[in-house]
């Protein structure tokens, strides 16, 4: 059973699908020609890279090096610039390596970008968490869990440590009696006592399956008449509130969560291009069709229209064209 008003979670509905028939040698030749001689044929680069999935781009890179003895990413970086270069490099980087680098950048230097960490860690499946951890260790020789522990504190640190185990139950079976018990325990741990027993929230939200959590939220609503996200808002604040709310939003409708993140990346003065690139480059192979639908429903404008109006300072237009190609499919 799903929460009223929320569609089933985790359905794959990408805008970028594997191209068939696929000829990585031919694609490598097209890219080589696009970068050879005077000037760069950006249109051909977009035509190839924005219409191949990440695994196919990796095959193209292997063929490129085999045929021409050159590294494709290095060649692209030498030919491109600005935000278009950043987007193309994101597309060419193996997905989990890219997400590991995004987390590394979020905790490197002065201050920590908790929003990026929450977006990646709090929405990930067990397999995604474990792949990101492996990529992080391979790239930086460090343990992701220990890195996050060193950069965060308190209840937020404990939330991230729990999620880093990658041990969430992923069974689709819903145990109603267990959900009722969890809802009662959450009520006792929050609204019915002075202060909040954060460990109960942490344990239930980090270990129960998404299907089970939908039922828990439903049972909580039956008990109290309150929306569970409102409960999180009243019981928590700061990074732990944002982290727990990201989990709740992911359980209910992950596409709406990412639609909101995209809107926030373009709202107000200036654009958070790192967020825009990260979400478009990774979600286009997972659920971008659903994200676009959620975006239109939530904001009354199409995602591609907002991208077009928000990238007006992109003088060449290539950044906008590539983002649009990934979003439209």
mmCIF file of N, CA, C and O in Angstrom, residues 232-297:
data_model
loop_
_atom_site.group_PDB
_atom_site.id
_atom_site.type_symbol
_atom_site.label_atom_id
_atom_site.label_comp_id
_atom_site.label_asym_id
_atom_site.label_seq_id
_atom_site.Cartn_x
_atom_site.Cartn_y
_atom_site.Cartn_z
ATOM 1 N N UNK A 232 8.620 15.577 11.474
ATOM 2 C CA UNK A 232 10.086 15.747 11.386
ATOM 3 C C UNK A 232 10.443 17.225 11.559
ATOM 4 O O UNK A 232 11.373 17.575 12.298
ATOM 5 N N UNK A 233 9.684 18.093 10.888
ATOM 6 C CA UNK A 233 9.958 19.541 10.964
ATOM 7 C C UNK A 233 9.809 20.069 12.386
ATOM 8 O O UNK A 233 10.551 20.952 12.809
ATOM 9 N N UNK A 234 8.847 19.540 13.114
ATOM 10 C CA UNK A 234 8.617 20.052 14.474
ATOM 11 C C UNK A 234 9.564 19.445 15.506
ATOM 12 O O UNK A 234 9.828 20.046 16.536
ATOM 13 N N UNK A 235 10.101 18.256 15.231
ATOM 14 C CA UNK A 235 10.950 17.563 16.202
ATOM 15 C C UNK A 235 12.447 17.800 15.986
ATOM 16 O O UNK A 235 13.240 17.617 16.901
ATOM 17 N N UNK A 236 12.823 18.174 14.759
ATOM 18 C CA UNK A 236 14.250 18.301 14.425
ATOM 19 C C UNK A 236 14.527 19.653 13.773
ATOM 20 O O UNK A 236 13.614 20.355 13.341
ATOM 21 N N UNK A 237 15.803 19.990 13.678
ATOM 22 C CA UNK A 237 16.203 21.210 12.973
ATOM 23 C C UNK A 237 17.574 20.996 12.353
ATOM 24 O O UNK A 237 18.292 20.042 12.688
ATOM 25 N N UNK A 238 17.928 21.861 11.433
ATOM 26 C CA UNK A 238 19.268 21.819 10.840
ATOM 27 C C UNK A 238 19.481 20.629 9.915
ATOM 28 O O UNK A 238 18.556 20.160 9.245
ATOM 29 N N UNK A 239 20.719 20.121 9.901
ATOM 30 C CA UNK A 239 21.095 19.063 8.959
ATOM 31 C C UNK A 239 20.346 17.761 9.195
ATOM 32 O O UNK A 239 19.974 17.071 8.242
ATOM 33 N N UNK A 240 20.117 17.408 10.465
ATOM 34 C CA UNK A 240 19.395 16.163 10.741
ATOM 35 C C UNK A 240 17.958 16.258 10.234
ATOM 36 O O UNK A 240 17.419 15.300 9.665
ATOM 37 N N UNK A 241 17.325 17.421 10.394
ATOM 38 C CA UNK A 241 15.972 17.603 9.839
ATOM 39 C C UNK A 241 15.989 17.425 8.326
ATOM 40 O O UNK A 241 15.161 16.712 7.754
ATOM 41 N N UNK A 242 16.947 18.074 7.665
ATOM 42 C CA UNK A 242 17.028 17.992 6.205
ATOM 43 C C UNK A 242 17.304 16.570 5.729
ATOM 44 O O UNK A 242 16.758 16.122 4.724
ATOM 45 N N UNK A 243 18.157 15.858 6.480
ATOM 46 C CA UNK A 243 18.468 14.485 6.108
ATOM 47 C C UNK A 243 17.268 13.562 6.245
ATOM 48 O O UNK A 243 16.960 12.772 5.347
ATOM 49 N N UNK A 244 16.567 13.665 7.383
ATOM 50 C CA UNK A 244 15.392 12.825 7.600
ATOM 51 C C UNK A 244 14.271 13.166 6.614
ATOM 52 O O UNK A 244 13.585 12.271 6.102
ATOM 53 N N UNK A 245 14.099 14.445 6.329
ATOM 54 C CA UNK A 245 13.068 14.836 5.355
ATOM 55 C C UNK A 245 13.397 14.326 3.957
ATOM 56 O O UNK A 245 12.493 13.952 3.200
ATOM 57 N N UNK A 246 14.691 14.285 3.613
ATOM 58 C CA UNK A 246 15.094 13.749 2.307
ATOM 59 C C UNK A 246 14.720 12.272 2.207
ATOM 60 O O UNK A 246 14.276 11.795 1.147
ATOM 61 N N UNK A 247 14.875 11.538 3.314
ATOM 62 C CA UNK A 247 14.478 10.127 3.310
ATOM 63 C C UNK A 247 12.964 10.006 3.134
ATOM 64 O O UNK A 247 12.481 9.219 2.314
ATOM 65 N N UNK A 248 12.207 10.817 3.887
ATOM 66 C CA UNK A 248 10.743 10.768 3.798
ATOM 67 C C UNK A 248 10.286 11.096 2.371
ATOM 68 O O UNK A 248 9.424 10.411 1.803
ATOM 69 N N UNK A 249 10.864 12.145 1.782
ATOM 70 C CA UNK A 249 10.498 12.531 0.416
ATOM 71 C C UNK A 249 10.848 11.424 -0.582
ATOM 72 O O UNK A 249 10.090 11.162 -1.528
ATOM 73 N N UNK A 250 12.002 10.773 -0.384
ATOM 74 C CA UNK A 250 12.413 9.695 -1.283
ATOM 75 C C UNK A 250 11.469 8.510 -1.191
ATOM 76 O O UNK A 250 11.160 7.870 -2.193
ATOM 77 N N UNK A 251 11.025 8.208 0.022
ATOM 78 C CA UNK A 251 10.082 7.107 0.227
ATOM 79 C C UNK A 251 8.781 7.386 -0.516
ATOM 80 O O UNK A 251 8.214 6.515 -1.175
ATOM 81 N N UNK A 252 8.308 8.619 -0.415
ATOM 82 C CA UNK A 252 7.013 8.965 -0.988
ATOM 83 C C UNK A 252 7.073 9.128 -2.506
ATOM 84 O O UNK A 252 6.235 8.588 -3.224
ATOM 85 N N UNK A 253 8.030 9.891 -2.980
ATOM 86 C CA UNK A 253 8.116 10.161 -4.416
ATOM 87 C C UNK A 253 9.474 10.786 -4.713
ATOM 88 O O UNK A 253 9.637 12.000 -4.614
ATOM 89 N N UNK A 254 10.427 9.947 -5.076
ATOM 90 C CA UNK A 254 11.789 10.421 -5.282
ATOM 91 C C UNK A 254 11.866 11.443 -6.413
ATOM 92 O O UNK A 254 12.668 12.378 -6.373
ATOM 93 N N UNK A 255 11.020 11.290 -7.420
ATOM 94 C CA UNK A 255 11.054 12.222 -8.558
ATOM 95 C C UNK A 255 10.671 13.634 -8.121
ATOM 96 O O UNK A 255 11.236 14.615 -8.604
ATOM 97 N N UNK A 256 9.723 13.768 -7.180
ATOM 98 C CA UNK A 256 9.356 15.089 -6.673
ATOM 99 C C UNK A 256 10.500 15.702 -5.864
ATOM 100 O O UNK A 256 10.720 16.912 -5.904
ATOM 101 N N UNK A 257 11.222 14.861 -5.135
ATOM 102 C CA UNK A 257 12.385 15.351 -4.377
ATOM 103 C C UNK A 257 13.409 15.965 -5.332
ATOM 104 O O UNK A 257 13.908 17.076 -5.091
ATOM 105 N N UNK A 258 13.721 15.253 -6.418
ATOM 106 C CA UNK A 258 14.728 15.764 -7.352
ATOM 107 C C UNK A 258 14.194 16.941 -8.173
ATOM 108 O O UNK A 258 14.963 17.829 -8.553
ATOM 109 N N UNK A 259 12.886 16.970 -8.432
ATOM 110 C CA UNK A 259 12.300 18.133 -9.113
ATOM 111 C C UNK A 259 12.495 19.388 -8.260
ATOM 112 O O UNK A 259 12.861 20.459 -8.774
ATOM 113 N N UNK A 260 12.286 19.248 -6.961
ATOM 114 C CA UNK A 260 12.475 20.379 -6.039
ATOM 115 C C UNK A 260 13.940 20.798 -5.996
ATOM 116 O O UNK A 260 14.262 21.991 -6.002
ATOM 117 N N UNK A 261 14.848 19.821 -5.981
ATOM 118 C CA UNK A 261 16.284 20.127 -5.972
ATOM 119 C C UNK A 261 16.688 20.872 -7.253
ATOM 120 O O UNK A 261 17.474 21.827 -7.202
ATOM 121 N N UNK A 262 16.136 20.462 -8.368
ATOM 122 C CA UNK A 262 16.434 21.149 -9.631
ATOM 123 C C UNK A 262 15.898 22.575 -9.609
ATOM 124 O O UNK A 262 16.575 23.512 -10.046
ATOM 125 N N UNK A 263 14.685 22.735 -9.098
ATOM 126 C CA UNK A 263 14.090 24.068 -9.023
ATOM 127 C C UNK A 263 14.925 24.977 -8.132
ATOM 128 O O UNK A 263 15.186 26.143 -8.470
ATOM 129 N N UNK A 264 15.371 24.444 -6.995
ATOM 130 C CA UNK A 264 16.209 25.221 -6.078
ATOM 131 C C UNK A 264 17.544 25.604 -6.711
ATOM 132 O O UNK A 264 18.079 26.677 -6.442
ATOM 133 N N UNK A 265 18.064 24.736 -7.579
ATOM 134 C CA UNK A 265 19.348 25.032 -8.225
ATOM 135 C C UNK A 265 19.239 26.202 -9.198
ATOM 136 O O UNK A 265 20.244 26.844 -9.520
ATOM 137 N N UNK A 266 18.006 26.474 -9.665
ATOM 138 C CA UNK A 266 17.819 27.552 -10.646
ATOM 139 C C UNK A 266 17.067 28.752 -10.088
ATOM 140 O O UNK A 266 16.946 29.775 -10.762
ATOM 141 N N UNK A 267 16.547 28.637 -8.869
ATOM 142 C CA UNK A 267 15.742 29.718 -8.293
ATOM 143 C C UNK A 267 16.630 30.867 -7.815
ATOM 144 O O UNK A 267 17.785 30.667 -7.455
ATOM 145 N N UNK A 268 16.062 32.062 -7.815
ATOM 146 C CA UNK A 268 16.784 33.212 -7.281
ATOM 147 C C UNK A 268 17.877 33.711 -8.206
ATOM 148 O O UNK A 268 17.910 33.399 -9.403
ATOM 149 N N UNK A 269 18.796 34.453 -7.626
ATOM 150 C CA UNK A 269 19.874 35.065 -8.415
ATOM 151 C C UNK A 269 20.988 34.051 -8.632
ATOM 152 O O UNK A 269 21.520 33.475 -7.693
ATOM 153 N N UNK A 270 21.334 33.827 -9.884
ATOM 154 C CA UNK A 270 22.404 32.885 -10.184
ATOM 155 C C UNK A 270 21.919 31.445 -10.176
ATOM 156 O O UNK A 270 20.816 31.138 -9.723
ATOM 157 N N UNK A 271 22.744 30.558 -10.688
ATOM 158 C CA UNK A 271 22.402 29.153 -10.810
ATOM 159 C C UNK A 271 23.435 28.303 -10.087
ATOM 160 O O UNK A 271 24.631 28.557 -10.194
ATOM 161 N N UNK A 272 22.974 27.305 -9.355
ATOM 162 C CA UNK A 272 23.883 26.333 -8.761
ATOM 163 C C UNK A 272 24.146 25.262 -9.821
ATOM 164 O O UNK A 272 23.471 24.234 -9.870
ATOM 165 N N UNK A 273 25.118 25.549 -10.683
ATOM 166 C CA UNK A 273 25.369 24.660 -11.825
ATOM 167 C C UNK A 273 25.860 23.287 -11.402
ATOM 168 O O UNK A 273 25.590 22.299 -12.086
ATOM 169 N N UNK A 274 26.581 23.200 -10.291
ATOM 170 C CA UNK A 274 27.057 21.893 -9.838
ATOM 171 C C UNK A 274 25.887 20.964 -9.544
ATOM 172 O O UNK A 274 25.884 19.800 -9.945
ATOM 173 N N UNK A 275 24.870 21.491 -8.855
ATOM 174 C CA UNK A 275 23.672 20.688 -8.561
ATOM 175 C C UNK A 275 22.911 20.351 -9.832
ATOM 176 O O UNK A 275 22.466 19.209 -10.024
ATOM 177 N N UNK A 276 22.747 21.330 -10.689
ATOM 178 C CA UNK A 276 22.018 21.136 -11.947
ATOM 179 C C UNK A 276 22.681 20.043 -12.781
ATOM 180 O O UNK A 276 22.015 19.122 -13.274
ATOM 181 N N UNK A 277 24.004 20.133 -12.925
ATOM 182 C CA UNK A 277 24.750 19.141 -13.711
ATOM 183 C C UNK A 277 24.660 17.765 -13.059
ATOM 184 O O UNK A 277 24.401 16.761 -13.734
ATOM 185 N N UNK A 278 24.871 17.703 -11.752
ATOM 186 C CA UNK A 278 24.880 16.410 -11.055
ATOM 187 C C UNK A 278 23.538 15.691 -11.205
ATOM 188 O O UNK A 278 23.502 14.492 -11.527
ATOM 189 N N UNK A 279 22.452 16.405 -10.989
ATOM 190 C CA UNK A 279 21.139 15.760 -11.026
ATOM 191 C C UNK A 279 20.762 15.355 -12.447
ATOM 192 O O UNK A 279 20.306 14.227 -12.687
ATOM 193 N N UNK A 280 20.974 16.245 -13.416
ATOM 194 C CA UNK A 280 20.618 15.915 -14.799
ATOM 195 C C UNK A 280 21.487 14.775 -15.327
ATOM 196 O O UNK A 280 20.981 13.827 -15.947
ATOM 197 N N UNK A 281 22.788 14.828 -15.072
ATOM 198 C CA UNK A 281 23.710 13.819 -15.609
ATOM 199 C C UNK A 281 23.450 12.434 -15.034
ATOM 200 O O UNK A 281 23.636 11.428 -15.732
ATOM 201 N N UNK A 282 23.002 12.357 -13.775
ATOM 202 C CA UNK A 282 22.788 11.041 -13.165
ATOM 203 C C UNK A 282 21.347 10.557 -13.289
ATOM 204 O O UNK A 282 21.108 9.387 -13.584
ATOM 205 N N UNK A 283 20.371 11.439 -13.110
ATOM 206 C CA UNK A 283 18.972 10.988 -13.112
ATOM 207 C C UNK A 283 18.428 10.758 -14.515
ATOM 208 O O UNK A 283 17.395 10.084 -14.668
ATOM 209 N N UNK A 284 19.071 11.285 -15.551
ATOM 210 C CA UNK A 284 18.561 11.095 -16.922
ATOM 211 C C UNK A 284 18.514 9.613 -17.303
ATOM 212 O O UNK A 284 17.744 9.219 -18.182
ATOM 213 N N UNK A 285 19.318 8.782 -16.630
ATOM 214 C CA UNK A 285 19.324 7.347 -16.912
ATOM 215 C C UNK A 285 18.440 6.562 -15.953
ATOM 216 O O UNK A 285 18.369 5.344 -16.031
ATOM 217 N N UNK A 286 17.770 7.265 -15.029
ATOM 218 C CA UNK A 286 16.977 6.569 -14.010
ATOM 219 C C UNK A 286 15.498 6.952 -14.088
ATOM 220 O O UNK A 286 14.645 6.107 -14.368
ATOM 221 N N UNK A 287 15.189 8.236 -13.842
ATOM 222 C CA UNK A 287 13.780 8.621 -13.678
ATOM 223 C C UNK A 287 13.491 10.045 -14.152
ATOM 224 O O UNK A 287 12.582 10.689 -13.623
ATOM 225 N N UNK A 288 14.225 10.519 -15.138
ATOM 226 C CA UNK A 288 14.057 11.908 -15.569
ATOM 227 C C UNK A 288 12.664 12.189 -16.139
ATOM 228 O O UNK A 288 12.161 13.313 -16.012
ATOM 229 N N UNK A 289 12.026 11.211 -16.752
ATOM 230 C CA UNK A 289 10.655 11.422 -17.257
ATOM 231 C C UNK A 289 9.731 11.761 -16.089
ATOM 232 O O UNK A 289 8.933 12.698 -16.155
ATOM 233 N N UNK A 290 9.860 11.008 -14.994
ATOM 234 C CA UNK A 290 9.034 11.267 -13.802
ATOM 235 C C UNK A 290 9.384 12.606 -13.161
ATOM 236 O O UNK A 290 8.503 13.322 -12.665
ATOM 237 N N UNK A 291 10.673 12.934 -13.143
ATOM 238 C CA UNK A 291 11.110 14.215 -12.572
ATOM 239 C C UNK A 291 10.521 15.370 -13.371
ATOM 240 O O UNK A 291 10.032 16.350 -12.797
ATOM 241 N N UNK A 292 10.531 15.262 -14.699
ATOM 242 C CA UNK A 292 9.945 16.312 -15.552
ATOM 243 C C UNK A 292 8.454 16.473 -15.280
ATOM 244 O O UNK A 292 7.943 17.594 -15.202
ATOM 245 N N UNK A 293 7.757 15.350 -15.150
ATOM 246 C CA UNK A 293 6.318 15.400 -14.874
ATOM 247 C C UNK A 293 6.049 16.039 -13.516
ATOM 248 O O UNK A 293 5.134 16.856 -13.371
ATOM 249 N N UNK A 294 6.859 15.659 -12.525
ATOM 250 C CA UNK A 294 6.702 16.242 -11.184
ATOM 251 C C UNK A 294 6.996 17.734 -11.212
ATOM 252 O O UNK A 294 6.307 18.534 -10.569
ATOM 253 N N UNK A 295 8.017 18.115 -11.970
ATOM 254 C CA UNK A 295 8.405 19.526 -12.073
ATOM 255 C C UNK A 295 7.254 20.361 -12.649
ATOM 256 O O UNK A 295 6.915 21.424 -12.114
ATOM 257 N N UNK A 296 6.673 19.872 -13.721
ATOM 258 C CA UNK A 296 5.544 20.580 -14.345
ATOM 259 C C UNK A 296 4.368 20.687 -13.374
ATOM 260 O O UNK A 296 3.731 21.749 -13.246
ATOM 261 N N UNK A 297 4.100 19.613 -12.659
ATOM 262 C CA UNK A 297 2.988 19.599 -11.708
ATOM 263 C C UNK A 297 3.232 20.570 -10.547
ATOM 264 O O UNK A 297 2.309 21.253 -10.090
#
